[in-house]
PDB file of C-alpha atoms in Angstrom:
ATOM      1  CA  ASP A   1     110.009  73.417 101.627  1.00  0.00           C
ATOM      2  CA  ILE A   2     109.956  75.495 105.343  1.00  0.00           C
ATOM      3  CA  GLN A   3     108.322  78.786 105.146  1.00  0.00           C
ATOM      4  CA  MET A   4     109.529  82.142 107.248  1.00  0.00           C
ATOM      5  CA  THR A   5     107.623  84.696 107.985  1.00  0.00           C
ATOM      6  CA  GLN A   6     108.481  87.943 110.248  1.00  0.00           C
ATOM      7  CA  SER A   7     106.177  90.408 111.720  1.00  0.00           C
ATOM      8  CA  PRO A   8     105.961  93.423 111.450  1.00  0.00           C
ATOM      9  CA  SER A   9     107.073  94.354 107.769  1.00  0.00           C
ATOM     10  CA  SER A  10     108.419  97.629 109.118  1.00  0.00           C
ATOM     11  CA  LEU A  11     108.231  99.607 111.880  1.00  0.00           C
ATOM     12  CA  SER A  12     109.142 103.338 113.155  1.00  0.00           C
ATOM     13  CA  ALA A  13     110.547 103.775 116.407  1.00  0.00           C
ATOM     14  CA  SER A  14     112.846 106.251 118.335  1.00  0.00           C
ATOM     15  CA  VAL A  15     116.497 106.213 119.477  1.00  0.00           C
ATOM     16  CA  GLY A  16     116.282 104.351 123.136  1.00  0.00           C
ATOM     17  CA  ASP A  17     112.971 102.267 122.396  1.00  0.00           C
ATOM     18  CA  ARG A  18     112.750  98.859 122.752  1.00  0.00           C
ATOM     19  CA  VAL A  19     112.186  96.617 119.548  1.00  0.00           C
ATOM     20  CA  THR A  20     110.539  93.448 119.200  1.00  0.00           C
ATOM     21  CA  ILE A  21     110.456  91.316 115.671  1.00  0.00           C
ATOM     22  CA  THR A  22     109.299  87.943 115.366  1.00  0.00           C
ATOM     23  CA  CYS A  23     109.955  85.292 113.199  1.00  0.00           C
ATOM     24  CA  ARG A  24     107.491  81.967 112.555  1.00  0.00           C
ATOM     25  CA  ALA A  25     108.773  78.799 110.664  1.00  0.00           C
ATOM     26  CA  SER A  26     106.172  76.875 109.260  1.00  0.00           C
ATOM     27  CA  HIS A  27     107.575  73.555 110.780  1.00  0.00           C
ATOM     28  CA  SER A  28     109.748  73.218 113.388  1.00  0.00           C
ATOM     29  CA  ILE A  29     113.155  73.634 113.023  1.00  0.00           C
ATOM     30  CA  ASN A  30     114.552  73.461 116.389  1.00  0.00           C
ATOM     31  CA  ASN A  31     117.107  76.115 117.181  1.00  0.00           C
ATOM     32  CA  TYR A  32     118.241  76.604 113.873  1.00  0.00           C
ATOM     33  CA  LEU A  33     117.113  80.016 113.348  1.00  0.00           C
ATOM     34  CA  ASN A  34     119.826  83.005 112.573  1.00  0.00           C
ATOM     35  CA  TRP A  35     119.013  86.859 112.251  1.00  0.00           C
ATOM     36  CA  TYR A  36     120.863  89.278 110.009  1.00  0.00           C
ATOM     37  CA  GLN A  37     120.857  92.648 110.097  1.00  0.00           C
ATOM     38  CA  GLN A  38     121.477  94.316 106.446  1.00  0.00           C
ATOM     39  CA  LYS A  39     121.883  98.434 105.805  1.00  0.00           C
ATOM     40  CA  PRO A  40     120.926  99.946 102.276  1.00  0.00           C
ATOM     41  CA  GLY A  41     123.957  99.082  99.893  1.00  0.00           C
ATOM     42  CA  LYS A  42     126.216  96.559 102.396  1.00  0.00           C
ATOM     43  CA  ASP A  43     126.071  92.972 102.659  1.00  0.00           C
ATOM     44  CA  PRO A  44     124.109  91.267 105.318  1.00  0.00           C
ATOM     45  CA  LYS A  45     125.842  91.166 108.909  1.00  0.00           C
ATOM     46  CA  LEU A  46     125.350  88.039 111.253  1.00  0.00           C
ATOM     47  CA  LEU A  47     123.573  89.022 114.553  1.00  0.00           C
ATOM     48  CA  ILE A  48     122.640  85.923 116.638  1.00  0.00           C
ATOM     49  CA  TYR A  49     122.894  82.159 115.551  1.00  0.00           C
ATOM     50  CA  ALA A  50     121.129  79.049 116.847  1.00  0.00           C
ATOM     51  CA  ALA A  51     118.514  81.027 117.686  1.00  0.00           C
ATOM     52  CA  SER A  52     120.144  83.133 120.817  1.00  0.00           C
ATOM     53  CA  SER A  53     123.864  83.272 120.384  1.00  0.00           C
ATOM     54  CA  LEU A  54     124.916  86.564 120.028  1.00  0.00           C
ATOM     55  CA  GLN A  55     127.923  86.384 117.199  1.00  0.00           C
ATOM     56  CA  SER A  56     131.509  87.790 118.613  1.00  0.00           C
ATOM     57  CA  GLY A  57     131.307  91.622 118.132  1.00  0.00           C
ATOM     58  CA  VAL A  58     127.722  92.108 118.245  1.00  0.00           C
ATOM     59  CA  PRO A  59     126.807  94.838 120.831  1.00  0.00           C
ATOM     60  CA  SER A  60     124.766  92.904 123.858  1.00  0.00           C
ATOM     61  CA  ARG A  61     121.302  95.104 123.165  1.00  0.00           C
ATOM     62  CA  PHE A  62     120.502  92.244 120.959  1.00  0.00           C
ATOM     63  CA  GLY A  63     118.841  89.493 121.986  1.00  0.00           C
ATOM     64  CA  GLY A  64     117.169  86.539 120.393  1.00  0.00           C
ATOM     65  CA  SER A  65     114.817  83.946 121.934  1.00  0.00           C
ATOM     66  CA  GLY A  66     112.516  80.766 120.779  1.00  0.00           C
ATOM     67  CA  SER A  67     112.586  77.498 119.741  1.00  0.00           C
ATOM     68  CA  GLY A  68     110.361  75.172 117.569  1.00  0.00           C
ATOM     69  CA  THR A  69     108.509  77.387 115.149  1.00  0.00           C
ATOM     70  CA  ASP A  70     108.423  80.700 117.014  1.00  0.00           C
ATOM     71  CA  PHE A  71     111.510  83.074 117.462  1.00  0.00           C
ATOM     72  CA  ALA A  72     112.147  86.601 118.479  1.00  0.00           C
ATOM     73  CA  LEU A  73     114.860  89.359 117.970  1.00  0.00           C
ATOM     74  CA  THR A  74     114.862  92.516 120.503  1.00  0.00           C
ATOM     75  CA  ILE A  75     116.667  95.480 120.892  1.00  0.00           C
ATOM     76  CA  SER A  76     116.769  96.291 124.499  1.00  0.00           C
ATOM     77  CA  SER A  77     117.371 100.223 123.567  1.00  0.00           C
ATOM     78  CA  LEU A  78     117.508 101.181 120.133  1.00  0.00           C
ATOM     79  CA  GLN A  79     120.679 102.685 118.599  1.00  0.00           C
ATOM     80  CA  PRO A  80     121.237 105.251 115.458  1.00  0.00           C
ATOM     81  CA  GLU A  81     123.116 102.471 113.784  1.00  0.00           C
ATOM     82  CA  ASP A  82     120.374 100.185 114.232  1.00  0.00           C
ATOM     83  CA  PHE A  83     117.982 101.393 111.711  1.00  0.00           C
ATOM     84  CA  ALA A  84     118.544  99.348 108.904  1.00  0.00           C
ATOM     85  CA  SER A  85     116.427  96.031 107.476  1.00  0.00           C
ATOM     86  CA  TYR A  86     116.538  92.732 109.887  1.00  0.00           C
ATOM     87  CA  TYR A  87     116.124  89.395 108.338  1.00  0.00           C
ATOM     88  CA  CYS A  88     115.554  85.910 109.756  1.00  0.00           C
ATOM     89  CA  GLN A  89     116.729  82.297 108.414  1.00  0.00           C
ATOM     90  CA  GLN A  90     116.436  79.002 109.179  1.00  0.00           C
ATOM     91  CA  SER A  91     119.412  76.412 108.658  1.00  0.00           C
ATOM     92  CA  PHE A  92     117.594  73.249 109.760  1.00  0.00           C
ATOM     93  CA  SER A  93     116.987  71.888 106.345  1.00  0.00           C
ATOM     94  CA  SER A  94     118.054  72.762 102.447  1.00  0.00           C
ATOM     95  CA  PRO A  95     116.582  75.274 101.141  1.00  0.00           C
ATOM     96  CA  PHE A  96     117.879  77.569 103.813  1.00  0.00           C
ATOM     97  CA  THR A  97     115.102  80.179 103.693  1.00  0.00           C
ATOM     98  CA  PHE A  98     114.949  83.536 104.473  1.00  0.00           C
ATOM     99  CA  GLY A  99     111.888  85.522 106.105  1.00  0.00           C
ATOM    100  CA  PRO A 100     110.835  88.525 103.799  1.00  0.00           C
ATOM    101  CA  GLY A 101     112.384  90.906 106.083  1.00  0.00           C
ATOM    102  CA  THR A 102     111.581  93.809 108.579  1.00  0.00           C
ATOM    103  CA  LYS A 103     112.577  97.649 108.293  1.00  0.00           C
ATOM    104  CA  VAL A 104     112.897  99.476 111.256  1.00  0.00           C
ATOM    105  CA  ASP A 105     112.991 103.408 110.561  1.00  0.00           C
ATOM    106  CA  ILE A 106     113.518 106.378 112.687  1.00  0.00           C
ATOM    107  CA  LYS A 107     110.050 107.775 114.293  1.00  0.00           C
TER     108      LYS A 107
ATOM    109  CA  GLN B   1     141.275  88.348 109.057  1.00  0.00           C
ATOM    110  CA  VAL B   2     138.442  86.454 107.130  1.00  0.00           C
ATOM    111  CA  GLN B   3     137.470  88.295 103.641  1.00  0.00           C
ATOM    112  CA  LEU B   4     135.340  86.724 100.504  1.00  0.00           C
ATOM    113  CA  VAL B   5     136.085  89.070  97.664  1.00  0.00           C
ATOM    114  CA  GLN B   6     133.863  88.697  94.726  1.00  0.00           C
ATOM    115  CA  SER B   7     134.526  89.898  91.033  1.00  0.00           C
ATOM    116  CA  GLY B   8     133.072  92.813  89.637  1.00  0.00           C
ATOM    117  CA  ALA B   9     129.579  93.855  88.079  1.00  0.00           C
ATOM    118  CA  GLU B  10     128.230  92.195  85.137  1.00  0.00           C
ATOM    119  CA  VAL B  11     125.740  93.074  82.575  1.00  0.00           C
ATOM    120  CA  LYS B  12     124.504  90.676  80.407  1.00  0.00           C
ATOM    121  CA  LYS B  13     121.712  89.865  77.933  1.00  0.00           C
ATOM    122  CA  PRO B  14     118.601  87.396  78.263  1.00  0.00           C
ATOM    123  CA  GLY B  15     119.726  83.778  77.657  1.00  0.00           C
ATOM    124  CA  ALA B  16     123.326  84.416  78.348  1.00  0.00           C
ATOM    125  CA  SER B  17     125.470  83.019  81.336  1.00  0.00           C
ATOM    126  CA  VAL B  18     127.293  84.727  84.226  1.00  0.00           C
ATOM    127  CA  LYS B  19     129.995  83.046  86.463  1.00  0.00           C
ATOM    128  CA  VAL B  20     130.786  84.930  89.545  1.00  0.00           C
ATOM    129  CA  SER B  21     133.938  84.265  91.678  1.00  0.00           C
ATOM    130  CA  CYS B  22     134.295  84.544  95.310  1.00  0.00           C
ATOM    131  CA  LYS B  23     138.123  84.518  96.641  1.00  0.00           C
ATOM    132  CA  ALA B  24     138.641  83.677 100.157  1.00  0.00           C
ATOM    133  CA  SER B  25     141.442  84.671 102.939  1.00  0.00           C
ATOM    134  CA  GLY B  26     142.074  84.594 106.472  1.00  0.00           C
ATOM    135  CA  TYR B  27     140.966  80.504 106.878  1.00  0.00           C
ATOM    136  CA  THR B  28     141.243  77.337 106.172  1.00  0.00           C
ATOM    137  CA  PHE B  29     138.825  77.364 102.641  1.00  0.00           C
ATOM    138  CA  THR B  30     138.455  73.339 102.864  1.00  0.00           C
ATOM    139  CA  GLY B  31     136.831  73.829 106.564  1.00  0.00           C
ATOM    140  CA  TYR B  32     133.222  75.664 105.752  1.00  0.00           C
ATOM    141  CA  PHE B  33     130.903  75.431 103.375  1.00  0.00           C
ATOM    142  CA  ILE B  34     130.241  78.255 100.929  1.00  0.00           C
ATOM    143  CA  HIS B  35     127.053  79.179 100.443  1.00  0.00           C
ATOM    144  CA  TRP B  36     125.157  81.612  97.910  1.00  0.00           C
ATOM    145  CA  VAL B  37     122.234  84.015  98.461  1.00  0.00           C
ATOM    146  CA  ARG B  38     120.791  87.091  95.915  1.00  0.00           C
ATOM    147  CA  GLN B  39     118.845  90.124  96.156  1.00  0.00           C
ATOM    148  CA  ALA B  40     116.990  91.666  93.632  1.00  0.00           C
ATOM    149  CA  PRO B  41     116.915  95.458  93.714  1.00  0.00           C
ATOM    150  CA  GLY B  42     114.769  96.800  96.721  1.00  0.00           C
ATOM    151  CA  GLN B  43     113.833  92.640  97.740  1.00  0.00           C
ATOM    152  CA  GLY B  44     114.677  90.655 100.632  1.00  0.00           C
ATOM    153  CA  LEU B  45     117.278  88.036 100.689  1.00  0.00           C
ATOM    154  CA  GLU B  46     116.854  84.509  98.639  1.00  0.00           C
ATOM    155  CA  TRP B  47     119.041  81.614  99.580  1.00  0.00           C
ATOM    156  CA  MET B  48     120.212  79.850  96.236  1.00  0.00           C
ATOM    157  CA  GLY B  49     122.469  77.118  97.303  1.00  0.00           C
ATOM    158  CA  TRP B  50     126.167  75.661  99.191  1.00  0.00           C
ATOM    159  CA  ILE B  51     129.116  74.249  97.880  1.00  0.00           C
ATOM    160  CA  ASN B  52     131.287  72.010 100.302  1.00  0.00           C
ATOM    161  CA  PRO B  53     134.928  72.983  99.358  1.00  0.00           C
ATOM    162  CA  ASN B  54     136.541  70.267 100.804  1.00  0.00           C
ATOM    163  CA  SER B  55     134.244  67.468  98.638  1.00  0.00           C
ATOM    164  CA  GLY B  56     132.834  69.892  95.765  1.00  0.00           C
ATOM    165  CA  GLY B  57     129.439  68.663  96.808  1.00  0.00           C
ATOM    166  CA  THR B  58     126.753  70.596  96.248  1.00  0.00           C
ATOM    167  CA  ASN B  59     123.148  71.666  97.252  1.00  0.00           C
ATOM    168  CA  PHE B  60     120.466  74.294  95.443  1.00  0.00           C
ATOM    169  CA  ALA B  61     117.025  75.350  95.890  1.00  0.00           C
ATOM    170  CA  GLN B  62     114.859  73.524  93.354  1.00  0.00           C
ATOM    171  CA  LYS B  63     114.094  77.118  91.640  1.00  0.00           C
ATOM    172  CA  PHE B  64     117.821  77.047  90.350  1.00  0.00           C
ATOM    173  CA  GLN B  65     118.359  73.461  90.218  1.00  0.00           C
ATOM    174  CA  GLY B  66     119.196  72.640  85.992  1.00  0.00           C
ATOM    175  CA  ARG B  67     120.603  76.512  85.713  1.00  0.00           C
ATOM    176  CA  VAL B  68     122.961  77.257  88.146  1.00  0.00           C
ATOM    177  CA  THR B  69     127.116  75.340  88.584  1.00  0.00           C
ATOM    178  CA  VAL B  70     128.681  75.859  91.614  1.00  0.00           C
ATOM    179  CA  THR B  71     132.517  74.686  91.690  1.00  0.00           C
ATOM    180  CA  ARG B  72     135.775  75.485  93.395  1.00  0.00           C
ATOM    181  CA  ASP B  73     139.213  75.945  92.665  1.00  0.00           C
ATOM    182  CA  LYS B  74     141.076  74.712  96.184  1.00  0.00           C
ATOM    183  CA  SER B  75     144.676  75.648  94.665  1.00  0.00           C
ATOM    184  CA  THR B  76     143.556  79.275  94.942  1.00  0.00           C
ATOM    185  CA  SER B  77     140.753  79.247  97.431  1.00  0.00           C
ATOM    186  CA  THR B  78     137.844  80.411  95.360  1.00  0.00           C
ATOM    187  CA  ALA B  79     134.547  79.527  94.759  1.00  0.00           C
ATOM    188  CA  TYR B  80     132.855  80.279  91.637  1.00  0.00           C
ATOM    189  CA  MET B  81     128.911  80.228  90.907  1.00  0.00           C
ATOM    190  CA  GLU B  82     127.280  80.370  87.134  1.00  0.00           C
ATOM    191  CA  LEU B  83     123.970  80.802  86.142  1.00  0.00           C
ATOM    192  CA  SER B  84     122.613  80.004  83.105  1.00  0.00           C
ATOM    193  CA  THR B  85     119.686  81.181  80.657  1.00  0.00           C
ATOM    194  CA  LEU B  86     119.519  84.555  82.342  1.00  0.00           C
ATOM    195  CA  ARG B  87     116.300  86.182  82.760  1.00  0.00           C
ATOM    196  CA  SER B  88     115.204  89.965  83.605  1.00  0.00           C
ATOM    197  CA  ASP B  89     114.036  88.654  86.786  1.00  0.00           C
ATOM    198  CA  ASP B  90     117.835  87.263  87.400  1.00  0.00           C
ATOM    199  CA  THR B  91     118.770  91.074  87.477  1.00  0.00           C
ATOM    200  CA  ALA B  92     119.998  90.809  91.837  1.00  0.00           C
ATOM    201  CA  VAL B  93     123.622  91.549  93.882  1.00  0.00           C
ATOM    202  CA  TYR B  94     124.793  87.958  94.234  1.00  0.00           C
ATOM    203  CA  TYR B  95     126.423  87.214  97.528  1.00  0.00           C
ATOM    204  CA  CYS B  96     128.635  84.076  98.624  1.00  0.00           C
ATOM    205  CA  ALA B  97     129.169  83.571 102.570  1.00  0.00           C
ATOM    206  CA  ARG B  98     131.025  81.522 104.537  1.00  0.00           C
ATOM    207  CA  ALA B  99     129.274  79.235 106.914  1.00  0.00           C
ATOM    208  CA  GLY B 100     129.803  78.477 110.414  1.00  0.00           C
ATOM    209  CA  ASP B 101     128.658  75.539 112.280  1.00  0.00           C
ATOM    210  CA  ALA B 102     124.995  74.736 111.683  1.00  0.00           C
ATOM    211  CA  GLN B 103     124.897  76.426 108.407  1.00  0.00           C
ATOM    212  CA  PHE B 104     124.895  80.354 109.796  1.00  0.00           C
ATOM    213  CA  LEU B 105     126.380  82.535 107.463  1.00  0.00           C
ATOM    214  CA  ASP B 106     129.412  84.688 109.410  1.00  0.00           C
ATOM    215  CA  TYR B 107     131.276  86.188 106.632  1.00  0.00           C
ATOM    216  CA  TRP B 108     129.749  87.694 103.426  1.00  0.00           C
ATOM    217  CA  GLY B 109     131.054  88.742 100.466  1.00  0.00           C
ATOM    218  CA  GLN B 110     130.617  92.425  99.061  1.00  0.00           C
ATOM    219  CA  GLY B 111     128.543  91.462  96.446  1.00  0.00           C
ATOM    220  CA  THR B 112     128.229  91.091  92.793  1.00  0.00           C
ATOM    221  CA  LEU B 113     125.626  92.951  90.649  1.00  0.00           C
ATOM    222  CA  VAL B 114     124.152  91.253  87.609  1.00  0.00           C
ATOM    223  CA  THR B 115     122.025  93.279  85.217  1.00  0.00           C
ATOM    224  CA  VAL B 116     120.741  91.281  82.907  1.00  0.00           C
ATOM    225  CA  SER B 117     119.187  93.641  80.032  1.00  0.00           C
ATOM    226  CA  SER B 118     118.677  93.827  76.375  1.00  0.00           C
TER     227      SER B 118
END
């Protein structure tokens, strides 16, 4: 199975900050990497698919990069509605494992 | 608009089974895989498996093999996930999600809380 790790596990940031979350796969997954945002009590929301493609309707302040084993999600200017948990997921091979998540809260 | 509507919360005793439904609308049901993901209280997301609604083919994470059955009813555009021999650590919110190309999960159900308690 492909293991996914994320860092940091949590971070505190202010509105307007640039935030980067990293995700690493235990084996190369090409660009089969997706990012989701989840707010408490809500279902996850797809932000980025195929490592860098922005899902329709997602603000352009979200960006994804990377290929192979190392990936990043960047929020260029953090907004109040962005305080949430973020998960990466590989869809290269079954089981389609998720990372452990990164919680972004208000400094 | 694409919607996935799941069945309501369940409370089950250890050793019992639970069956969660996921009714799809707003798109061609047989054109997209349905995945199942669960989330224990305060924990992260755990991928369980998928079903191809067109063929009925399935694939599950090894830890669930032998305990999970996923089926679909094309006439009602509904997928079902049944988990048997429930344990307390199966207590979680169970989500269904539609998979786009390359198996990213673009639409999610609202989640179904399954509580396993004696």
